[in-house]
Coordinates of C-alpha atoms and ligand atoms in Angstrom, one line a residue:
M1 CA 46.6 94.0 -46.6
N2 CA 43.1 95.5 -47.3
W3 CA 41.9 95.2 -51.0
R4 CA 41.9 98.9 -51.1
E5 CA 45.5 99.6 -50.7
M6 CA 45.9 97.6 -54.1
A7 CA 43.0 99.4 -56.2
A8 CA 44.2 101.3 -59.1
C9 CA 42.2 104.0 -58.6
R10 CA 43.9 104.9 -55.4
L11 CA 46.3 107.5 -57.6
E12 CA 43.5 108.9 -60.0
D13 CA 41.4 111.6 -59.3
P14 CA 38.5 110.4 -57.2
E15 CA 36.0 112.7 -59.1
L16 CA 36.4 110.7 -62.2
F17 CA 34.4 107.8 -60.7
F18 CA 31.4 110.0 -59.4
P19 CA 29.9 111.6 -62.9
V20 CA 27.2 114.1 -62.5
S21 CA 24.9 113.0 -64.8
D22 CA 24.0 109.7 -67.1
D23 CA 24.6 111.6 -70.1
G24 CA 26.8 113.7 -72.4
L25 CA 30.4 114.1 -71.2
S26 CA 29.7 112.2 -67.9
L27 CA 29.4 109.2 -70.5
L28 CA 33.0 109.4 -71.6
Q29 CA 33.9 109.7 -67.9
V30 CA 32.2 106.6 -66.9
E31 CA 34.4 105.0 -69.6
R32 CA 37.4 106.3 -68.2
A33 CA 36.6 105.3 -65.0
K34 CA 35.6 101.6 -66.5
Q35 CA 39.0 101.6 -68.0
V36 CA 40.7 102.1 -64.7
C37 CA 38.7 99.7 -63.3
H38 CA 39.5 96.9 -65.8
R39 CA 43.0 97.3 -65.3
C40 CA 42.6 96.9 -61.4
P41 CA 43.7 93.8 -59.4
V42 CA 40.9 94.0 -57.0
L43 CA 37.9 94.5 -59.2
R44 CA 36.2 91.4 -57.7
E45 CA 36.6 92.6 -54.3
C46 CA 35.6 96.0 -54.8
R47 CA 32.5 95.0 -56.7
R48 CA 31.5 92.3 -54.2
W49 CA 31.8 95.5 -51.7
A50 CA 29.4 97.8 -53.7
L51 CA 26.8 95.3 -54.2
R52 CA 27.1 94.0 -50.2
Y53 CA 26.8 97.4 -48.9
G54 CA 24.4 98.9 -51.5
E55 CA 26.9 101.6 -52.6
T56 CA 24.5 103.6 -54.7
D57 CA 26.9 106.5 -56.4
G58 CA 29.6 106.4 -58.6
V59 CA 31.5 103.9 -60.5
W60 CA 32.4 100.8 -58.2
G61 CA 34.2 97.4 -59.8
G62 CA 33.7 98.7 -63.0
L63 CA 29.9 99.0 -63.1
T64 CA 27.4 101.8 -62.8
P65 CA 25.0 102.2 -60.0
G66 CA 22.3 101.0 -63.0
Q67 CA 24.3 97.9 -63.7
R68 CA 24.7 97.1 -60.1
R69 CA 21.2 97.6 -59.5
A70 CA 20.4 95.7 -62.3
L71 CA 22.5 92.8 -61.1
V72 CA 21.1 93.1 -57.5
Q73 CA 17.3 92.7 -59.1
A74 CA 18.5 90.1 -61.5
H75 CA 19.5 87.9 -58.6
R76 CA 16.4 88.5 -56.5
I77 CA 14.5 86.3 -58.6
Ligands
SF4_1 S1 37.4 98.1 -59.4 FE1 37.5 100.4 -59.9 S2 36.4 101.5 -58.4 FE2 37.1 99.2 -57.5 S3 39.2 99.7 -56.6 FE3 39.3 99.4 -58.9 S4 39.9 100.9 -59.8 FE4 39.0 101.4 -57.9

């Protein structure tokens, strides 16, 4: 079974995971998306996929694009 079939977000509005900015109401949106991720049974698989394929937009695996970039940079050193 593909990990995506077990994703907690598959029943959510996809827009929730793609906030339009990094401030204001978008911060609340990011927190709501992360709440979904943190109860997701495939968080680790999703996060690994987003990091491996360099996903640049949206919340994946409970991480924002900036958090993923920071992780990648930290592991390059
Ligand atoms: S970790 Fe978040 S974005 Fe990834 S599959 Fe689960 S709910 Fe969806």
